[in-house]
Short mmCIF file of C-alpha atoms and ligand atoms in Angstrom, two decimals:
data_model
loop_
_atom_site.label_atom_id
_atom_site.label_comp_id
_atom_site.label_asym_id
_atom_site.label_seq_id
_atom_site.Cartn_x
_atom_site.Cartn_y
_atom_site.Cartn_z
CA UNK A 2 -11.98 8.88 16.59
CA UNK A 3 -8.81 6.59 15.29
CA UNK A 4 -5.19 8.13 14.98
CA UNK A 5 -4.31 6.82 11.83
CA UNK A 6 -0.99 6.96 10.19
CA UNK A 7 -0.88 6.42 6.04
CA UNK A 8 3.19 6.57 4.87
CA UNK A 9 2.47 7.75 1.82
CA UNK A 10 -0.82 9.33 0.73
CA UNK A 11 -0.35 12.51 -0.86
CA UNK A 12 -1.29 10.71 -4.52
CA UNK A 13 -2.99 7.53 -5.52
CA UNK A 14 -4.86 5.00 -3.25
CA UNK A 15 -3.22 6.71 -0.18
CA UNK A 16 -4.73 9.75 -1.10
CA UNK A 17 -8.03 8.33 -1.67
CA UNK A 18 -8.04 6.74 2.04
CA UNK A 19 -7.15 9.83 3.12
CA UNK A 20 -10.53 11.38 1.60
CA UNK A 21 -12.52 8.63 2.36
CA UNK A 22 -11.47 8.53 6.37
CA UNK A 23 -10.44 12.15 7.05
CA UNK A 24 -14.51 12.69 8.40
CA UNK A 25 -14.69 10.74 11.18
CA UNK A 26 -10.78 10.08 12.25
CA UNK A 27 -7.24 11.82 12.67
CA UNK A 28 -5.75 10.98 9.41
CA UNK A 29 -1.64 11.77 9.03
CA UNK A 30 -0.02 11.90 6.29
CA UNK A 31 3.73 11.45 6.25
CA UNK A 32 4.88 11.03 2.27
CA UNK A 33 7.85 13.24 0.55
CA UNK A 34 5.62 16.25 -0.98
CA UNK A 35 2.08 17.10 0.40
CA UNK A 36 0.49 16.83 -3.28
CA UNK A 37 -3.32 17.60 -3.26
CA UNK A 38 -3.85 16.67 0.33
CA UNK A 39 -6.36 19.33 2.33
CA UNK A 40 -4.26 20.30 4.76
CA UNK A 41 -7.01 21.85 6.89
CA UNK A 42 -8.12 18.55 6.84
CA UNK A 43 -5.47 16.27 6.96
CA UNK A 44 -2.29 16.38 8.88
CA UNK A 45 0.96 16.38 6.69
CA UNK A 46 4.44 15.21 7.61
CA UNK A 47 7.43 15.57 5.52
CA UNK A 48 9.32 11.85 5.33
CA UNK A 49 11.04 9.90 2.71
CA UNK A 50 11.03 6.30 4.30
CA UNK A 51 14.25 5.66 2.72
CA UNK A 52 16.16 8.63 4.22
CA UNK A 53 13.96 9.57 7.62
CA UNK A 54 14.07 8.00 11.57
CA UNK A 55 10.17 7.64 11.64
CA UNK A 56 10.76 7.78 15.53
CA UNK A 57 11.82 11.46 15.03
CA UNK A 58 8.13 12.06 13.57
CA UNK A 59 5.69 14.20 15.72
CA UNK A 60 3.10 11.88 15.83
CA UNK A 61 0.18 11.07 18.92
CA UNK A 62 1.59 9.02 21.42
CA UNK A 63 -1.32 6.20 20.13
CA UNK A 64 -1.51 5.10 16.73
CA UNK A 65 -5.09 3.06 15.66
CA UNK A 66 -3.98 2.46 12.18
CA UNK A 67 -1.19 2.32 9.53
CA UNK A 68 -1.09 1.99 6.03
CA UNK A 69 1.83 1.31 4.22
CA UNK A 70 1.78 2.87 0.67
CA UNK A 71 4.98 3.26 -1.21
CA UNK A 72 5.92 0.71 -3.37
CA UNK A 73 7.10 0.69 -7.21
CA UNK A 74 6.01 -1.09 -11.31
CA UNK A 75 9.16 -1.21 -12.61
CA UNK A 76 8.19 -4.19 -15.47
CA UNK A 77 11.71 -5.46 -16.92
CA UNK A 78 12.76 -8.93 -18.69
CA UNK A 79 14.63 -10.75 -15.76
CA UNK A 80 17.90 -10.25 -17.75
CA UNK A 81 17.80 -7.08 -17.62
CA UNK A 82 17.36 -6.44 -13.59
CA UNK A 83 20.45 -5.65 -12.30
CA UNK A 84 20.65 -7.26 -8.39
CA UNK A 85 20.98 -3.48 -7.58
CA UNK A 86 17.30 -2.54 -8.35
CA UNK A 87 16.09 -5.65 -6.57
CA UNK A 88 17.85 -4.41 -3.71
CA UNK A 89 16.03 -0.69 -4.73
CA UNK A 90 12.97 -2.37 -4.99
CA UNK A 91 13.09 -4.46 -1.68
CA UNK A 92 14.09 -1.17 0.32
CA UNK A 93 11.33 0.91 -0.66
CA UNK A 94 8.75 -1.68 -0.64
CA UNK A 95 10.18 -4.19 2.36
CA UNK A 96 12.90 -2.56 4.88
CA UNK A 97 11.35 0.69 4.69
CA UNK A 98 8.03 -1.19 5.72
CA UNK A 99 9.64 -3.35 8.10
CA UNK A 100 11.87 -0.09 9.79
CA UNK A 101 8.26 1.72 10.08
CA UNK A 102 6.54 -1.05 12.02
CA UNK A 103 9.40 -1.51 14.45
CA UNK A 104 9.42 2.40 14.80
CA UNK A 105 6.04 3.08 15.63
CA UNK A 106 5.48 -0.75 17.69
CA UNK A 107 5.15 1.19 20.95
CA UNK A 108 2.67 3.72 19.62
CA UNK A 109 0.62 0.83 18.10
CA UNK A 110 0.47 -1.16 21.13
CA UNK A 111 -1.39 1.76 22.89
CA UNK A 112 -4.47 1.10 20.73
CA UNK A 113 -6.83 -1.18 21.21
CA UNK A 114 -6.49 -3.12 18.36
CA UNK A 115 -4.29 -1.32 15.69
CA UNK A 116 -5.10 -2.57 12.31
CA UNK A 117 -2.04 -2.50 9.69
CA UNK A 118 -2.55 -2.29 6.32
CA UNK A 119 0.17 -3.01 3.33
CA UNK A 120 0.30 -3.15 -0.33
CA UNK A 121 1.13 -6.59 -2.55
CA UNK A 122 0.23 -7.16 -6.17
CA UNK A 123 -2.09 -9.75 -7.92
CA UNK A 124 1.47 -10.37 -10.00
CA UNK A 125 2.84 -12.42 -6.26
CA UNK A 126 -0.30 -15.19 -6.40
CA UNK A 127 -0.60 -15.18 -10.43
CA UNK A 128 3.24 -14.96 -12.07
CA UNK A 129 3.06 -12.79 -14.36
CA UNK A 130 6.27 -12.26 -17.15
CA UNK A 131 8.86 -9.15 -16.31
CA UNK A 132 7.37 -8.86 -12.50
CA UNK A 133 10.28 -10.59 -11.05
CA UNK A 134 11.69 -7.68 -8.85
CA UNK A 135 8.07 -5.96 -7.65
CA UNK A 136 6.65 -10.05 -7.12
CA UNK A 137 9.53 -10.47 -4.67
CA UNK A 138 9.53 -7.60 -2.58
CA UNK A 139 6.13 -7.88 -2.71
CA UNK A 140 6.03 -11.49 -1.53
CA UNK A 141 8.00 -10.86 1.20
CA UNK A 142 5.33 -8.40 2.39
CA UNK A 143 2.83 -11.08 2.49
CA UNK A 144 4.78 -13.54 4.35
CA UNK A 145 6.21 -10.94 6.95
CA UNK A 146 2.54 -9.29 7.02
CA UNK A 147 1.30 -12.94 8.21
CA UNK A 148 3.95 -13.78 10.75
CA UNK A 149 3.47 -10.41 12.03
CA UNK A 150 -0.34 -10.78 12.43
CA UNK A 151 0.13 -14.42 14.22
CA UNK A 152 2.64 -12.71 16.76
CA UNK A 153 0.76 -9.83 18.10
CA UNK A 154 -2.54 -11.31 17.64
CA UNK A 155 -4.68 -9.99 19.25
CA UNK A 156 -3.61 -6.89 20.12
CA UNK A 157 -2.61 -6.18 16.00
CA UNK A 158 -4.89 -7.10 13.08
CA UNK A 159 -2.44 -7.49 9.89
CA UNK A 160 -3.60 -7.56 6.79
CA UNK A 161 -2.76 -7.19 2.73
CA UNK A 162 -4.15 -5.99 -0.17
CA UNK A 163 -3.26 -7.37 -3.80
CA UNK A 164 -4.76 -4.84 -6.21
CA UNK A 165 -4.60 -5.46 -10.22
CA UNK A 166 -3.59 -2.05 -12.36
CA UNK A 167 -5.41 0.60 -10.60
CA UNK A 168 -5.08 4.08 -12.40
CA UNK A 169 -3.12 5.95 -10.35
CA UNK A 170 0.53 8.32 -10.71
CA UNK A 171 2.21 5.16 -10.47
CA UNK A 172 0.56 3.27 -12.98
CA UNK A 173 0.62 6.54 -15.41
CA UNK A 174 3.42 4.64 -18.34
CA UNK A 175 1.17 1.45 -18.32
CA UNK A 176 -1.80 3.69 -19.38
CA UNK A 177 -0.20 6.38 -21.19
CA UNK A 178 -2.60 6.05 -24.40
CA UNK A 179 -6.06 4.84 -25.49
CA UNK A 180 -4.82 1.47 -26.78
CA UNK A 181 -2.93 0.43 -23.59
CA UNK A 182 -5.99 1.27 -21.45
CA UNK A 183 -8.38 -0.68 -23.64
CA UNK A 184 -5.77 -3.58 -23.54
CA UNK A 185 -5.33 -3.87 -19.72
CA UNK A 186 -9.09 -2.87 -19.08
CA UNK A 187 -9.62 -6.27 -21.54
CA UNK A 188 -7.37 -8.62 -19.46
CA UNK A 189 -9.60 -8.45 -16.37
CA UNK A 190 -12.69 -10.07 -16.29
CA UNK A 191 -14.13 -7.45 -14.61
CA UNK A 192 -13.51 -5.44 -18.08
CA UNK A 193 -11.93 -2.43 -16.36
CA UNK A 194 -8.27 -1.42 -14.58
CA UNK A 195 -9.16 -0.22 -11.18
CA UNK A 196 -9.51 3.29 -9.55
CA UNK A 197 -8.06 4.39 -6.58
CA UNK A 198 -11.26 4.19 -4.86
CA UNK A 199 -11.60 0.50 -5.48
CA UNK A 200 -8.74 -0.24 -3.51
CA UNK A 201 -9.14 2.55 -0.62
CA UNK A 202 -12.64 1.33 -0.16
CA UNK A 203 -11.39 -1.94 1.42
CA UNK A 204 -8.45 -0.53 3.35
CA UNK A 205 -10.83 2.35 5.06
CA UNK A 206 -13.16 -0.78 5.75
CA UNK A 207 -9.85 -3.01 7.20
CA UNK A 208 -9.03 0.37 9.40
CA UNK A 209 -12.50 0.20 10.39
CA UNK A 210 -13.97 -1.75 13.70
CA UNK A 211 -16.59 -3.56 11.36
CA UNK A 212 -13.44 -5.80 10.04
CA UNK A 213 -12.62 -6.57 14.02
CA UNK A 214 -12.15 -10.24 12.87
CA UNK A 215 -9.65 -10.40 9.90
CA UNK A 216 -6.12 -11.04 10.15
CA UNK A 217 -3.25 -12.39 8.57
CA UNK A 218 -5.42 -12.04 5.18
CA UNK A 219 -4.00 -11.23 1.15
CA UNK A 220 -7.27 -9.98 -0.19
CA UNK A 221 -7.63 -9.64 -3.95
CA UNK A 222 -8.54 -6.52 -5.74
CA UNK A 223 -8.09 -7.24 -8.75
CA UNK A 224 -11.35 -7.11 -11.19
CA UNK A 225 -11.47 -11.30 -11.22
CA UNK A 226 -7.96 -11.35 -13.04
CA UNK A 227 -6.07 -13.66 -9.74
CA UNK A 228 -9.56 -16.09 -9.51
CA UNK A 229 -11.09 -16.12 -12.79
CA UNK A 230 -10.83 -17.15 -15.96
CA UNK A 231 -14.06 -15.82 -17.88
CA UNK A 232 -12.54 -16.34 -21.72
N1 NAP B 314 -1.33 1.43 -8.92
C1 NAP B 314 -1.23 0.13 -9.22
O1 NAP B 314 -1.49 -0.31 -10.37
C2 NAP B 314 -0.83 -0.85 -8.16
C3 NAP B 314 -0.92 -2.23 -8.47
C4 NAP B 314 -0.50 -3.15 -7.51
C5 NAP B 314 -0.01 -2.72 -6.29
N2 NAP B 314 0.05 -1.36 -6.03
C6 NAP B 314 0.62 -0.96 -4.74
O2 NAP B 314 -0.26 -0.08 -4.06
C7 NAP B 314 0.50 0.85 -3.26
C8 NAP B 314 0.01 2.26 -3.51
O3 NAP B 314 0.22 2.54 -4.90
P1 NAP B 314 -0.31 3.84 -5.66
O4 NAP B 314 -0.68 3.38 -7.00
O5 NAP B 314 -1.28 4.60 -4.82
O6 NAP B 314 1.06 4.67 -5.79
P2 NAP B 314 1.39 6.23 -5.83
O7 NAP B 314 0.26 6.99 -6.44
O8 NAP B 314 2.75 6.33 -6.43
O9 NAP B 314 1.46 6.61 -4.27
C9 NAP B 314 2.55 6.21 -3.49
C10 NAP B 314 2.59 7.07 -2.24
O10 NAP B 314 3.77 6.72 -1.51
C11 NAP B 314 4.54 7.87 -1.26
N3 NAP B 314 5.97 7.55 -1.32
C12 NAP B 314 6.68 7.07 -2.36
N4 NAP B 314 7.98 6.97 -2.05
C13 NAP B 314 8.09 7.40 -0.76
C14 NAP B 314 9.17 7.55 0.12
N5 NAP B 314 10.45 7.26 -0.25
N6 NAP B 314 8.95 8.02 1.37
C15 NAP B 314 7.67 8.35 1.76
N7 NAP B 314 6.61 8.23 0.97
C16 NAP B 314 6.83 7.77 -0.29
C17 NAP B 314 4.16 8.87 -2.34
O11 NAP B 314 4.28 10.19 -1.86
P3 NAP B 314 5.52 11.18 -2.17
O12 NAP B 314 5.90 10.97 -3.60
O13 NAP B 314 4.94 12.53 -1.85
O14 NAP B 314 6.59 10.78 -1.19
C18 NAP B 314 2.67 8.56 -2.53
O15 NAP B 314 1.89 9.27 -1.61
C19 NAP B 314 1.97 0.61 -3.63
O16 NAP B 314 2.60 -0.16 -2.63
C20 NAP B 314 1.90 -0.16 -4.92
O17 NAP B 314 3.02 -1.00 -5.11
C21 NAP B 314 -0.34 -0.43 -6.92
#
């Protein structure tokens, strides 16, 4: 059985690897609000990552896994970003990931082989128009997420995922009617946005032992839209 850590979780694709791992592994939750989580089930700890000392958590002294969930779609015309919100956007999606790894180093070091998992977007390897501020706090994620996995390789397997529009509470305004969904599903060549599951599916595999060999990876999940071009 795996101690695994998921900051954020309590909606979404967190939520979802939650359900999917919560069987066969200690699954902690440490988000803001507990939403829907089973708490007979799942361990929840209250922890905003831009206010809370993650050190002060009361969490096994050996962590197996961590997943990195918060992050942000706020789609604006580059004019219109004030440096501010890039600054918003890097803390929530960036430093708060960066304060959470050096936090919990010595608790991942006691595993094994701890396997991280974080969060990009298909909009950092395809530019997309009004992604300026997610596509760079993002990006750094990927580059930090590599370095990271070259320097404690072995002992840490680091790895990203770069999902497309997945329907969760985050996505909610991009999906908010019949025409937007049946515009977004059309952009992918995969002819659908994705579900949670789609995305938790790989992570609970990357937490798993049978990924034992994959590091320093951005894997696409994205229904085709970063690879293909099927028009
Ligand atoms: N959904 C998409 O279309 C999409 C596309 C590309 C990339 N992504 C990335 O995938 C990741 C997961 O997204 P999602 O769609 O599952 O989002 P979500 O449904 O909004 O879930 C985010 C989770 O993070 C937690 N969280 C947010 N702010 C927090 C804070 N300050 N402190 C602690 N926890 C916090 C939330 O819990 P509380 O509110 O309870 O704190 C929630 O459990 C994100 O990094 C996102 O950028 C998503």
């Amino acid at each position: 059985m795996k101690n695994i850590l998921l900051i954020g979780g309590s909606t979404g694709i967190g939520f979802q690897i939650a359900e999917l791992l919560n069987k066969n592994n200690k699954i902690i939750v440490a988000s803001r609000s507990k939403g829907d989580l089973d708490t007979d089930q799942v361990t929840h700890l209250e922890f905003d990552v831009l206010k809370d000392d993650i050190s002060k958590l009361d969490l096994p002294d050996q962590l197996d896994g961590l997943v990195y969930c918060p992050g942000s779609i706020d789609l604006k015309p580059f004019k219109m970003i004030k440096p501010e919100s890039f600054e918003k956007e890097m803390q929530l999606n960036f430093f708060g990931l960066v304060r959470s790894v050096q936090g919990l180093l010595d608790k991942l070091k006691k595993s094994d082989q701890a396997s991280l998992v974080f969060f990009s977007t298909v909009a950092v390897k395809v530019g997309m128009p009004f992604h300026t501020n997610v596509a760079a706090a993002k990006g750094a994620i990927e580059g930090f997420a590599k370095s990271l996995a070259a320097e404690y390789a072995p002992g840490f397997r680091v790895n990203v995922i770069a999902p497309s529009l997945t329907d969760t509470p985050l996505a909610e305004k991009l999906l908010s009617n019949d025409d937007k969904r049946e515009r977004m599903n059309n952009r992918h060549p995969l002819k659908r946005v994705g579900e949670a599951k789609d995305i938790a599916n790989l992570a609970a595999f990357l937490l798993s032992d049978n990924s034992s060999w994959i590091t320093g990876q951005v894997l696409g999940v994205d229904g085709g839209l970063s690879t293909i071009n099927s028009n």
